[in-house]
Amino acid sequence: RGGAVPFHWADIRLPELVCIKPVPASPEVEAKGLEGVQMYRWSGGFDICRLGMTALRIRPDPQGNSKRATAIIRTVRAHVEIRSGTGSAGITLSIREEDPSGLGSLFRVENRTPFPIWVGQDGVLTNPVAGDQKKVRFSSINEDQSSTIGQSAGDLSGANGDMAGAMEQIAFGLDVPFRQGKYVGRKAASIEQLLQLRVCLAPLHSRDGVESTKVIGLSEVGNYVRLSPYRLTYTLGEDLATELLGVRVIGIVCADGPTRVLRFCLMEKEVTATSTIGNVVRQQVSSTSQIKLRNEAQRMTYEAAERTAELLKKRQLPNELNAMREAYFGKGLFDMPIEDAREDMFGKSYAKALGTSTNRDANRLEGNSNTEHKNAAAFDKTYSFRSLFKGFTLSIVDQVPSEIAVISLRNVVSSAKMNEQRTSDAIAVISIGHMQIDNHCPQAPFAVALYPDDAAPAFEADNSTRNDDENLHDESRLPFLNVGLTFAPRHSSGITCLRAVTVEPRDVAIAVDLAFIMRLQRFLLGIQHHFERCSSPGVTGITDSDQMRPVDQEVWDFPDLEKIFRSRSSTAATASGGSEKLYFEGLTILPCNVRLSVAPSKALTPAQAALEGSEAAAIHAAVRKGDLLLQGDGESGAGVLGVKVGSTNRTAVAVIRGVFKSILVDALLRCDGASLKFSGVSLRNYISTTPQLCTYLGAHYIESLRNNVPALLGSLSFFGNPVGLIRGLGDGVSDFVNEPVKGLKRSVEELNPTFVVDGVARGTGSLARHTVGGIADTASLLTETFSKNMAVLTLDRKYAHRRDKAASLRNAEGGTTTFVDGIESGVVKLLRGVVEGVSGVVRAPMRGAERRGIEGFAKGIGKGLLGLLVKPVIGLSDAATDVMIGVKGSVEGAGGAQISTSARQRDQLRPRRPFYGRDRAIRQYNLADATAAALMMRTRLAGEQYLSHFDMGNRVALMSVKQALIIGDDGSGGGYSRELLVVRFKQIASVEVRRVPGSKDQLVWGVLIFLNRPRNNGSEIEVITCEEKDVATELAAHLQRGANLAKTEE
C-alpha cells in the first residue's frame, strides 16, 4: 500500500494483459504460512498498453474457508499513463481501491427504487468459475441463511450479477476488461462493447431474471432502459404482478462529474389494451402455483412490489418525462441523502426496514455533508471579475541585445464568476480581439510573421468602401481567439471537473523564414538555460555582472520555478489520490485554417551584421547556404533545428554539393499562401491528466499536419504552386455557373432581363481572369525559381545579393504591375543580365587577383566565364517572370479592386526598437528614436551604434557613437535622403551657439563646430544654421554630448 515497484514481463510470448489480486495482509495468516490461500480471486486481464483508467471487479475466492466467505466485492481502478522522462517508452500503472458506495468511482449504480436490481457485464460466460460457485442459486438458499445474505450485496452476486439493494448505490467494475474476438482477425472488443450491461429485477440466471433482463450501454450518456416489474410472476404471483402493469423501473445513464452513473427510479406508465390482453394470455398459458418466498431477495422484491402498488394507487409516481428529468439532472430523490429519500417515498417504518444496506454509514456521511453544504449556502458569497485591456505589446530581445520580434495583443477581455463555496458553476471567458507577431530580423522577407487571415468571403469582398472605424468594429466582432471555461461544482472525488471548454480560434496566416525561426529558437533555449543556471545551487541573482551592482543593493535568490510547480502538482495529485486529473464533460476546439507562406532567408549586409552580432550573422549566412541540421533528439538543449556555422567549400566536389544543397533548401522553403486545414477536437465525458491531454492534442494536430502534406507540397513555388492554380480554376468555374444563376433569379424578381446578361458577363470574366491569371502566376513562379537557382550557380554572392535587394525593393513598393510595366521591366533585366555577364569576365579576375593573387585570378576567370554563360540566361528568365507578373496584374486589375492578402504587404505595428550607445542600453520605447535609427541604416552611418537624434524642422540630425550626420529633404518628396554635413565626434574641439549671417544677409542663430584639425577643404569651423535659438541650443547640446562621449572612450 502506497509503494512503487518496477514491473517487467515474465514472458513476452504471452498476451500483454495484467491481472490484479489483493494479498492477505493479516500477520496471523503470514505466521501460519497460509500465503497460498488467497481471500480474493484474480481480476480479469486488462491491456497495460492502453492508456487511461479501467474499473476492475475483484471477487471473493470461492475456494476459501468459511471465514472468508463473507468478504465483500472490491472495485479497483487501474490507471495507465506515460511516465515522464522516458520518451513515451515507459508507463506507470497506479492502482487505487474505490469506495464501495461509488463515491468518486469511475462507474456507479444508483438505485432509488424499493426493488433490488441486479447488474452484470454483458458477454460474460454463464458460469465462469469452477467448483462450488456453479451451485450458487437463490432457490437453494434456505431460510437460515437469509439474514446473512441480506447483509452484503456481494453475497447475492457472482454469476448472477451485482445487486444494488433498495435505495442503495454501489460502485461497478468490469469482470472482463479485455475480450478478444473469436473469429478470423480476432479484433479486440472496444470499450463500448465492454460497457454493455445486463440489468434486471432478479438474479440474472433465475427465471424472473431471464424474463426481466434488458441490455444498456454505459459508455454513452443518455442511454436509458425500462424494466417491467409485472414480469416477476415467479416471485410476485399473477395477482400482484397484474397490479404493476402501470409501473416501470427506468434506468438512465448520466454523468456526475468524472463518474458515469446508471440511475434507476420508478415511473408510471399508461396501461394500454395491448398490455392488458397480453398479460391475460400470459396468465392462461403460464402455470399457477402457490407463491413461496425462498430467500431474502425474493422477500425484499415482494415487499417492494406491495409498496409500489400502494404508491400507484395513490398516484404518487411521476410520469416518464419527469422521472427521466430527475434522474438525468440528479434532482428530486437523487438530490437528497438516501435516508431522507427513503422516508420521503415510503415513510419512516419502511425506510427503517430498508436501512440494512452495507453502505448505510457512507450514505449518512453523504447526508451530513449535504446538510453542511446547505447550511453554508446561507453564508456563501459570489465573486465576479471583468477586465478590458486596450492592448499589450511584448518585445522579444536577445542577448546581443537585438530585437527579434514584437507580439501585440489588442482588445483583450477577460471575465470570471464563481461563488466562495464552489457549489455552483464557475465561468471564465478570455477573448483576444487581435494578435500580430512582427518579424524584426534584418533582411526578413516578411515583415509580419503571424496575423489574422483577412481573406474575406465572396459576399464580403465587394464591400470595400468601409472606413477604418468600421473595420476595427468588424475586428472586435471576430476576435482572434475565444476561450470559454465552465467549471462544475467541487466534486467529492477531488477531480477538477469542467462542464464545458470551448476554444474558438480564428483563421491565421503565418509567414516566416528559417533565419527567424532559428533566432527565435535560440532565444527560447537561452531563457531555458538561464532559468536552469539561476536555479542551480550556489547561484544568486539573475545577472552576470555582480561586481557592477551597488554595495547597498539587496540581492534575492532566484526562485526555483520548476521545484515550485512540481510541489504544487504533487500536492494536488496527493489530494486526489494519484496524478492530478481533469474531467471534461465537453471539450470543443473548433477547426481553423492556416495560410502558410515561407521564403528563403537572406544574408546580412556588413552594416547589419555589425549590429546583430557575429552569431546572428553566421546563422543568416548558414541558412542562406542551406547548412541545416535536424536534431530530433534535442540533446544538450540544442533544439530541433540547427545550422552548421562557418563551413567553407574548399574543393570542387564540396562546391558542387553546396550549390545543389542551396538549391534544394530554396526549393523546399518557398511557398506563398499554402492552405492548411486543421480539424477540430470534440471530446465528451473525457477524463485525463494534463500530460495525457497535451499528448492527445499534439498527436491530433500532428496527424492533421500530416494530412496537409500533399497540399503543402503542391503549393511550393518550385512546382509552380499547382494547388493554387487548381483552386483558382475552381473559383472561376464556380463563378461561371453561379453568377448567371444569381442574375436569373434577380431578373425574375425584378422582371429585368439585363441582370441575366450581367451575370453571364461576370461569370465569364471571372473564369477568364482566374484561368489566365492562374496560368501566368504558375509560369512566373517557375521562371522565378529557375532564376534563383541559376543565380546560385554563378557563385557570385554580390550578384545574388543585388538581385535579392532589387526584389525586396519591388515587394516594398507594392502596387499592381500592368502588362506594359512587365514588358519594360523585363527588357531592363534582360539587358542588365547581358551587361553583368560581359562585365563579369573582366571584374571577376581582377577582384580575385586583388584578394588571393594568382590563385584568385584563376578562380576569377572561371567565375567570369561561368557568369558570361549563366547571367544572360538569368536576365532572360527574369524578363519572362516580369512579363508574367504583368499579365497577372493586368488581368486582376481588369476585374476591379482586389483585396490584397499578401504577407509581404502587411504593415508592422511599429519600427524596430533602438538601442543606445556602445553598450546598447535598453530604454523605454520611443517612436521618434526608432524611426531615426531606421533612417540611419539607409545612410553612411549604417552599422554604427545609435546615440540620439534631433529634429530641426526641415532637417534631421542623426548621431551615432562615432559621428553626426545632418540630412535634409531632397525636394522630390522622397523624404530625408540628402546628406548635408558629416562630422566625427573625435574631431570636435568645442561647440558654440551664436548669431551668424544668413542667406539674405540677415543674422540667424547657428551652431559653430570648432574642429581639432582642418578638413581637406581647409575649413576649421562647420556652421549649422537654425531658425530659433532653442533649436540651436538643443542641437549644440547633442553634439557636445557626443564629443564628450568620444573623448571618454579614448
PDB file of N, CA and C in Angstrom, residues 61-129:
ATOM      1  N   ASP A  61     -12.736 -15.348  -3.316  1.00  0.00           N
ATOM      2  CA  ASP A  61     -12.335 -16.652  -3.819  1.00  0.00           C
ATOM      3  C   ASP A  61     -13.312 -17.707  -3.298  1.00  0.00           C
ATOM      4  N   PRO A  62     -14.032 -18.424  -4.158  1.00  0.00           N
ATOM      5  CA  PRO A  62     -14.981 -19.448  -3.680  1.00  0.00           C
ATOM      6  C   PRO A  62     -14.288 -20.635  -3.030  1.00  0.00           C
ATOM      7  N   GLN A  63     -12.970 -20.798  -3.264  1.00  0.00           N
ATOM      8  CA  GLN A  63     -12.241 -21.903  -2.653  1.00  0.00           C
ATOM      9  C   GLN A  63     -11.785 -21.595  -1.228  1.00  0.00           C
ATOM     10  N   GLY A  64     -12.000 -20.369  -0.743  1.00  0.00           N
ATOM     11  CA  GLY A  64     -11.572 -20.001   0.595  1.00  0.00           C
ATOM     12  C   GLY A  64     -12.425 -20.658   1.664  1.00  0.00           C
ATOM     13  N   ASN A  65     -11.996 -20.495   2.931  1.00  0.00           N
ATOM     14  CA  ASN A  65     -12.744 -21.121   4.020  1.00  0.00           C
ATOM     15  C   ASN A  65     -13.968 -20.277   4.351  1.00  0.00           C
ATOM     16  N   SER A  66     -14.726 -20.718   5.365  1.00  0.00           N
ATOM     17  CA  SER A  66     -15.985 -20.070   5.693  1.00  0.00           C
ATOM     18  C   SER A  66     -15.775 -18.665   6.237  1.00  0.00           C
ATOM     19  N   LYS A  67     -14.617 -18.435   6.894  1.00  0.00           N
ATOM     20  CA  LYS A  67     -14.385 -17.114   7.420  1.00  0.00           C
ATOM     21  C   LYS A  67     -14.228 -16.087   6.319  1.00  0.00           C
ATOM     22  N   ARG A  68     -13.779 -16.560   5.199  1.00  0.00           N
ATOM     23  CA  ARG A  68     -13.604 -15.628   4.094  1.00  0.00           C
ATOM     24  C   ARG A  68     -14.791 -15.623   3.153  1.00  0.00           C
ATOM     25  N   ALA A  69     -15.789 -16.366   3.447  1.00  0.00           N
ATOM     26  CA  ALA A  69     -16.935 -16.426   2.542  1.00  0.00           C
ATOM     27  C   ALA A  69     -17.727 -15.142   2.550  1.00  0.00           C
ATOM     28  N   THR A  70     -17.609 -14.351   3.629  1.00  0.00           N
ATOM     29  CA  THR A  70     -18.374 -13.113   3.727  1.00  0.00           C
ATOM     30  C   THR A  70     -17.593 -11.899   3.234  1.00  0.00           C
ATOM     31  N   ALA A  71     -16.458 -12.103   2.585  1.00  0.00           N
ATOM     32  CA  ALA A  71     -15.666 -10.977   2.087  1.00  0.00           C
ATOM     33  C   ALA A  71     -16.440 -10.213   1.024  1.00  0.00           C
ATOM     34  N   ILE A  72     -16.387  -8.897   1.085  1.00  0.00           N
ATOM     35  CA  ILE A  72     -17.146  -8.073   0.144  1.00  0.00           C
ATOM     36  C   ILE A  72     -16.413  -7.997  -1.190  1.00  0.00           C
ATOM     37  N   ILE A  73     -17.167  -7.596  -2.204  1.00  0.00           N
ATOM     38  CA  ILE A  73     -16.594  -7.413  -3.532  1.00  0.00           C
ATOM     39  C   ILE A  73     -15.847  -6.079  -3.559  1.00  0.00           C
ATOM     40  N   ARG A  74     -14.699  -6.090  -4.195  1.00  0.00           N
ATOM     41  CA  ARG A  74     -13.905  -4.886  -4.300  1.00  0.00           C
ATOM     42  C   ARG A  74     -13.898  -4.387  -5.745  1.00  0.00           C
ATOM     43  N   THR A  75     -13.830  -3.054  -5.862  1.00  0.00           N
ATOM     44  CA  THR A  75     -13.668  -2.423  -7.168  1.00  0.00           C
ATOM     45  C   THR A  75     -12.371  -1.638  -7.143  1.00  0.00           C
ATOM     46  N   VAL A  76     -11.498  -1.901  -8.095  1.00  0.00           N
ATOM     47  CA  VAL A  76     -10.168  -1.306  -8.143  1.00  0.00           C
ATOM     48  C   VAL A  76     -10.052  -0.513  -9.441  1.00  0.00           C
ATOM     49  N   ARG A  77      -9.474   0.663  -9.330  1.00  0.00           N
ATOM     50  CA  ARG A  77      -9.227   1.496 -10.514  1.00  0.00           C
ATOM     51  C   ARG A  77      -7.763   1.363 -10.911  1.00  0.00           C
ATOM     52  N   ALA A  78      -7.537   0.900 -12.132  1.00  0.00           N
ATOM     53  CA  ALA A  78      -6.187   0.780 -12.693  1.00  0.00           C
ATOM     54  C   ALA A  78      -5.974   1.913 -13.683  1.00  0.00           C
ATOM     55  N   HIS A  79      -4.958   2.713 -13.432  1.00  0.00           N
ATOM     56  CA  HIS A  79      -4.688   3.893 -14.250  1.00  0.00           C
ATOM     57  C   HIS A  79      -3.341   3.713 -14.943  1.00  0.00           C
ATOM     58  N   VAL A  80      -3.362   3.701 -16.276  1.00  0.00           N
ATOM     59  CA  VAL A  80      -2.151   3.539 -17.076  1.00  0.00           C
ATOM     60  C   VAL A  80      -1.850   4.884 -17.734  1.00  0.00           C
ATOM     61  N   GLU A  81      -0.643   5.420 -17.502  1.00  0.00           N
ATOM     62  CA  GLU A  81      -0.247   6.695 -18.089  1.00  0.00           C
ATOM     63  C   GLU A  81       1.230   6.640 -18.463  1.00  0.00           C
ATOM     64  N   ILE A  82       1.620   7.556 -19.338  1.00  0.00           N
ATOM     65  CA  ILE A  82       3.008   7.609 -19.796  1.00  0.00           C
ATOM     66  C   ILE A  82       3.881   8.179 -18.682  1.00  0.00           C
ATOM     67  N   ARG A  83       5.001   7.530 -18.427  1.00  0.00           N
ATOM     68  CA  ARG A  83       5.924   8.008 -17.412  1.00  0.00           C
ATOM     69  C   ARG A  83       6.828   9.072 -18.008  1.00  0.00           C
ATOM     70  N   SER A  84       6.871  10.211 -17.342  1.00  0.00           N
ATOM     71  CA  SER A  84       7.666  11.322 -17.843  1.00  0.00           C
ATOM     72  C   SER A  84       9.146  10.970 -17.837  1.00  0.00           C
ATOM     73  N   GLY A  85       9.871  11.518 -18.814  1.00  0.00           N
ATOM     74  CA  GLY A  85      11.307  11.301 -18.903  1.00  0.00           C
ATOM     75  C   GLY A  85      11.712  10.025 -19.584  1.00  0.00           C
ATOM     76  N   THR A  86      10.755   9.310 -20.193  1.00  0.00           N
ATOM     77  CA  THR A  86      11.089   8.042 -20.849  1.00  0.00           C
ATOM     78  C   THR A  86      10.891   8.096 -22.356  1.00  0.00           C
ATOM     79  N   GLY A  87      10.547   9.292 -22.877  1.00  0.00           N
ATOM     80  CA  GLY A  87      10.334   9.384 -24.316  1.00  0.00           C
ATOM     81  C   GLY A  87       9.150   8.564 -24.791  1.00  0.00           C
ATOM     82  N   SER A  88       8.099   8.495 -23.972  1.00  0.00           N
ATOM     83  CA  SER A  88       6.874   7.751 -24.278  1.00  0.00           C
ATOM     84  C   SER A  88       7.105   6.249 -24.342  1.00  0.00           C
ATOM     85  N   ALA A  89       8.269   5.780 -23.878  1.00  0.00           N
ATOM     86  CA  ALA A  89       8.544   4.340 -23.902  1.00  0.00           C
ATOM     87  C   ALA A  89       8.170   3.659 -22.594  1.00  0.00           C
ATOM     88  N   GLY A  90       8.089   4.403 -21.508  1.00  0.00           N
ATOM     89  CA  GLY A  90       7.748   3.825 -20.212  1.00  0.00           C
ATOM     90  C   GLY A  90       6.362   4.240 -19.766  1.00  0.00           C
ATOM     91  N   ILE A  91       5.727   3.399 -18.972  1.00  0.00           N
ATOM     92  CA  ILE A  91       4.393   3.687 -18.478  1.00  0.00           C
ATOM     93  C   ILE A  91       4.374   3.482 -16.968  1.00  0.00           C
ATOM     94  N   THR A  92       3.388   4.096 -16.355  1.00  0.00           N
ATOM     95  CA  THR A  92       3.165   3.965 -14.926  1.00  0.00           C
ATOM     96  C   THR A  92       1.772   3.405 -14.699  1.00  0.00           C
ATOM     97  N   LEU A  93       1.684   2.332 -13.925  1.00  0.00           N
ATOM     98  CA  LEU A  93       0.404   1.712 -13.579  1.00  0.00           C
ATOM     99  C   LEU A  93       0.133   1.992 -12.103  1.00  0.00           C
ATOM    100  N   SER A  94      -0.879   2.784 -11.837  1.00  0.00           N
ATOM    101  CA  SER A  94      -1.268   3.087 -10.467  1.00  0.00           C
ATOM    102  C   SER A  94      -2.594   2.403 -10.161  1.00  0.00           C
ATOM    103  N   ILE A  95      -2.698   1.846  -8.980  1.00  0.00           N
ATOM    104  CA  ILE A  95      -3.870   1.068  -8.565  1.00  0.00           C
ATOM    105  C   ILE A  95      -4.478   1.734  -7.338  1.00  0.00           C
ATOM    106  N   ARG A  96      -5.772   1.923  -7.370  1.00  0.00           N
ATOM    107  CA  ARG A  96      -6.474   2.572  -6.274  1.00  0.00           C
ATOM    108  C   ARG A  96      -7.811   1.885  -6.059  1.00  0.00           C
ATOM    109  N   GLU A  97      -8.094   1.553  -4.801  1.00  0.00           N
ATOM    110  CA  GLU A  97      -9.382   0.917  -4.494  1.00  0.00           C
ATOM    111  C   GLU A  97     -10.459   1.980  -4.379  1.00  0.00           C
ATOM    112  N   GLU A  98     -11.601   1.711  -4.985  1.00  0.00           N
ATOM    113  CA  GLU A  98     -12.689   2.662  -4.993  1.00  0.00           C
ATOM    114  C   GLU A  98     -13.645   2.405  -3.828  1.00  0.00           C
ATOM    115  N   ASP A  99     -14.358   3.442  -3.482  1.00  0.00           N
ATOM    116  CA  ASP A  99     -15.340   3.348  -2.402  1.00  0.00           C
ATOM    117  C   ASP A  99     -16.448   2.391  -2.820  1.00  0.00           C
ATOM    118  N   PRO A 100     -16.833   1.430  -1.957  1.00  0.00           N
ATOM    119  CA  PRO A 100     -17.919   0.508  -2.336  1.00  0.00           C
ATOM    120  C   PRO A 100     -19.229   1.216  -2.649  1.00  0.00           C
ATOM    121  N   SER A 101     -19.439   2.401  -2.046  1.00  0.00           N
ATOM    122  CA  SER A 101     -20.667   3.134  -2.322  1.00  0.00           C
ATOM    123  C   SER A 101     -20.621   3.878  -3.641  1.00  0.00           C
ATOM    124  N   GLY A 102     -19.480   3.887  -4.321  1.00  0.00           N
ATOM    125  CA  GLY A 102     -19.381   4.523  -5.627  1.00  0.00           C
ATOM    126  C   GLY A 102     -19.017   5.982  -5.603  1.00  0.00           C
ATOM    127  N   LEU A 103     -18.745   6.566  -4.439  1.00  0.00           N
ATOM    128  CA  LEU A 103     -18.370   7.967  -4.386  1.00  0.00           C
ATOM    129  C   LEU A 103     -16.982   8.149  -4.983  1.00  0.00           C
ATOM    130  N   GLY A 104     -16.898   8.950  -6.039  1.00  0.00           N
ATOM    131  CA  GLY A 104     -15.631   9.188  -6.711  1.00  0.00           C
ATOM    132  C   GLY A 104     -15.157   8.061  -7.588  1.00  0.00           C
ATOM    133  N   SER A 105     -15.977   7.059  -7.830  1.00  0.00           N
ATOM    134  CA  SER A 105     -15.558   5.925  -8.658  1.00  0.00           C
ATOM    135  C   SER A 105     -15.783   6.245 -10.130  1.00  0.00           C
ATOM    136  N   LEU A 106     -15.251   5.384 -10.991  1.00  0.00           N
ATOM    137  CA  LEU A 106     -15.455   5.567 -12.428  1.00  0.00           C
ATOM    138  C   LEU A 106     -16.902   5.300 -12.832  1.00  0.00           C
ATOM    139  N   PHE A 107     -17.481   4.231 -12.276  1.00  0.00           N
ATOM    140  CA  PHE A 107     -18.849   3.851 -12.617  1.00  0.00           C
ATOM    141  C   PHE A 107     -19.618   3.625 -11.311  1.00  0.00           C
ATOM    142  N   ARG A 108     -20.854   4.061 -11.305  1.00  0.00           N
ATOM    143  CA  ARG A 108     -21.690   3.913 -10.120  1.00  0.00           C
ATOM    144  C   ARG A 108     -23.117   3.578 -10.540  1.00  0.00           C
ATOM    145  N   VAL A 109     -23.750   2.741  -9.734  1.00  0.00           N
ATOM    146  CA  VAL A 109     -25.151   2.377  -9.943  1.00  0.00           C
ATOM    147  C   VAL A 109     -25.948   2.923  -8.762  1.00  0.00           C
ATOM    148  N   GLU A 110     -26.909   3.785  -9.053  1.00  0.00           N
ATOM    149  CA  GLU A 110     -27.756   4.376  -8.029  1.00  0.00           C
ATOM    150  C   GLU A 110     -29.172   3.826  -8.177  1.00  0.00           C
ATOM    151  N   ASN A 111     -29.645   3.198  -7.139  1.00  0.00           N
ATOM    152  CA  ASN A 111     -30.984   2.609  -7.141  1.00  0.00           C
ATOM    153  C   ASN A 111     -31.867   3.417  -6.195  1.00  0.00           C
ATOM    154  N   ARG A 112     -32.802   4.159  -6.737  1.00  0.00           N
ATOM    155  CA  ARG A 112     -33.745   4.929  -5.936  1.00  0.00           C
ATOM    156  C   ARG A 112     -35.147   4.323  -6.053  1.00  0.00           C
ATOM    157  N   THR A 113     -35.188   3.000  -6.029  1.00  0.00           N
ATOM    158  CA  THR A 113     -36.457   2.274  -6.069  1.00  0.00           C
ATOM    159  C   THR A 113     -36.478   1.290  -4.903  1.00  0.00           C
ATOM    160  N   PRO A 114     -37.643   0.786  -4.511  1.00  0.00           N
ATOM    161  CA  PRO A 114     -37.705  -0.243  -3.456  1.00  0.00           C
ATOM    162  C   PRO A 114     -37.287  -1.618  -3.953  1.00  0.00           C
ATOM    163  N   PHE A 115     -37.102  -1.788  -5.265  1.00  0.00           N
ATOM    164  CA  PHE A 115     -36.734  -3.091  -5.817  1.00  0.00           C
ATOM    165  C   PHE A 115     -35.222  -3.271  -5.781  1.00  0.00           C
ATOM    166  N   PRO A 116     -34.716  -4.431  -5.417  1.00  0.00           N
ATOM    167  CA  PRO A 116     -33.310  -4.729  -5.656  1.00  0.00           C
ATOM    168  C   PRO A 116     -33.071  -4.938  -7.145  1.00  0.00           C
ATOM    169  N   ILE A 117     -31.949  -4.440  -7.628  1.00  0.00           N
ATOM    170  CA  ILE A 117     -31.647  -4.505  -9.061  1.00  0.00           C
ATOM    171  C   ILE A 117     -30.300  -5.188  -9.220  1.00  0.00           C
ATOM    172  N   TRP A 118     -30.255  -6.157 -10.154  1.00  0.00           N
ATOM    173  CA  TRP A 118     -29.021  -6.889 -10.443  1.00  0.00           C
ATOM    174  C   TRP A 118     -28.404  -6.340 -11.722  1.00  0.00           C
ATOM    175  N   VAL A 119     -27.093  -6.105 -11.656  1.00  0.00           N
ATOM    176  CA  VAL A 119     -26.343  -5.542 -12.778  1.00  0.00           C
ATOM    177  C   VAL A 119     -25.148  -6.437 -13.039  1.00  0.00           C
ATOM    178  N   GLY A 120     -24.932  -6.758 -14.292  1.00  0.00           N
ATOM    179  CA  GLY A 120     -23.787  -7.587 -14.666  1.00  0.00           C
ATOM    180  C   GLY A 120     -23.286  -7.221 -16.042  1.00  0.00           C
ATOM    181  N   GLN A 121     -22.032  -7.504 -16.295  1.00  0.00           N
ATOM    182  CA  GLN A 121     -21.430  -7.207 -17.595  1.00  0.00           C
ATOM    183  C   GLN A 121     -21.954  -8.173 -18.640  1.00  0.00           C
ATOM    184  N   ASP A 122     -22.393  -7.640 -19.755  1.00  0.00           N
ATOM    185  CA  ASP A 122     -22.916  -8.473 -20.830  1.00  0.00           C
ATOM    186  C   ASP A 122     -21.763  -9.154 -21.558  1.00  0.00           C
ATOM    187  N   GLY A 123     -22.005 -10.379 -21.996  1.00  0.00           N
ATOM    188  CA  GLY A 123     -20.981 -11.120 -22.720  1.00  0.00           C
ATOM    189  C   GLY A 123     -20.131 -12.005 -21.853  1.00  0.00           C
ATOM    190  N   VAL A 124     -20.325 -11.987 -20.526  1.00  0.00           N
ATOM    191  CA  VAL A 124     -19.576 -12.856 -19.622  1.00  0.00           C
ATOM    192  C   VAL A 124     -20.223 -14.229 -19.622  1.00  0.00           C
ATOM    193  N   LEU A 125     -19.410 -15.283 -19.557  1.00  0.00           N
ATOM    194  CA  LEU A 125     -19.936 -16.637 -19.575  1.00  0.00           C
ATOM    195  C   LEU A 125     -20.898 -16.868 -18.413  1.00  0.00           C
ATOM    196  N   THR A 126     -21.812 -17.802 -18.625  1.00  0.00           N
ATOM    197  CA  THR A 126     -22.852 -18.036 -17.631  1.00  0.00           C
ATOM    198  C   THR A 126     -22.269 -18.420 -16.287  1.00  0.00           C
ATOM    199  N   ASN A 127     -21.385 -19.397 -16.258  1.00  0.00           N
ATOM    200  CA  ASN A 127     -20.748 -19.826 -15.013  1.00  0.00           C
ATOM    201  C   ASN A 127     -19.234 -19.777 -15.226  1.00  0.00           C
ATOM    202  N   PRO A 128     -18.616 -18.626 -15.053  1.00  0.00           N
ATOM    203  CA  PRO A 128     -17.208 -18.506 -15.425  1.00  0.00           C
ATOM    204  C   PRO A 128     -16.246 -19.152 -14.464  1.00  0.00           C
ATOM    205  N   VAL A 129     -16.693 -19.609 -13.303  1.00  0.00           N
ATOM    206  CA  VAL A 129     -15.774 -20.204 -12.337  1.00  0.00           C
ATOM    207  C   VAL A 129     -16.186 -21.634 -12.069  1.00  0.00           C
TER     208      VAL A 129
END
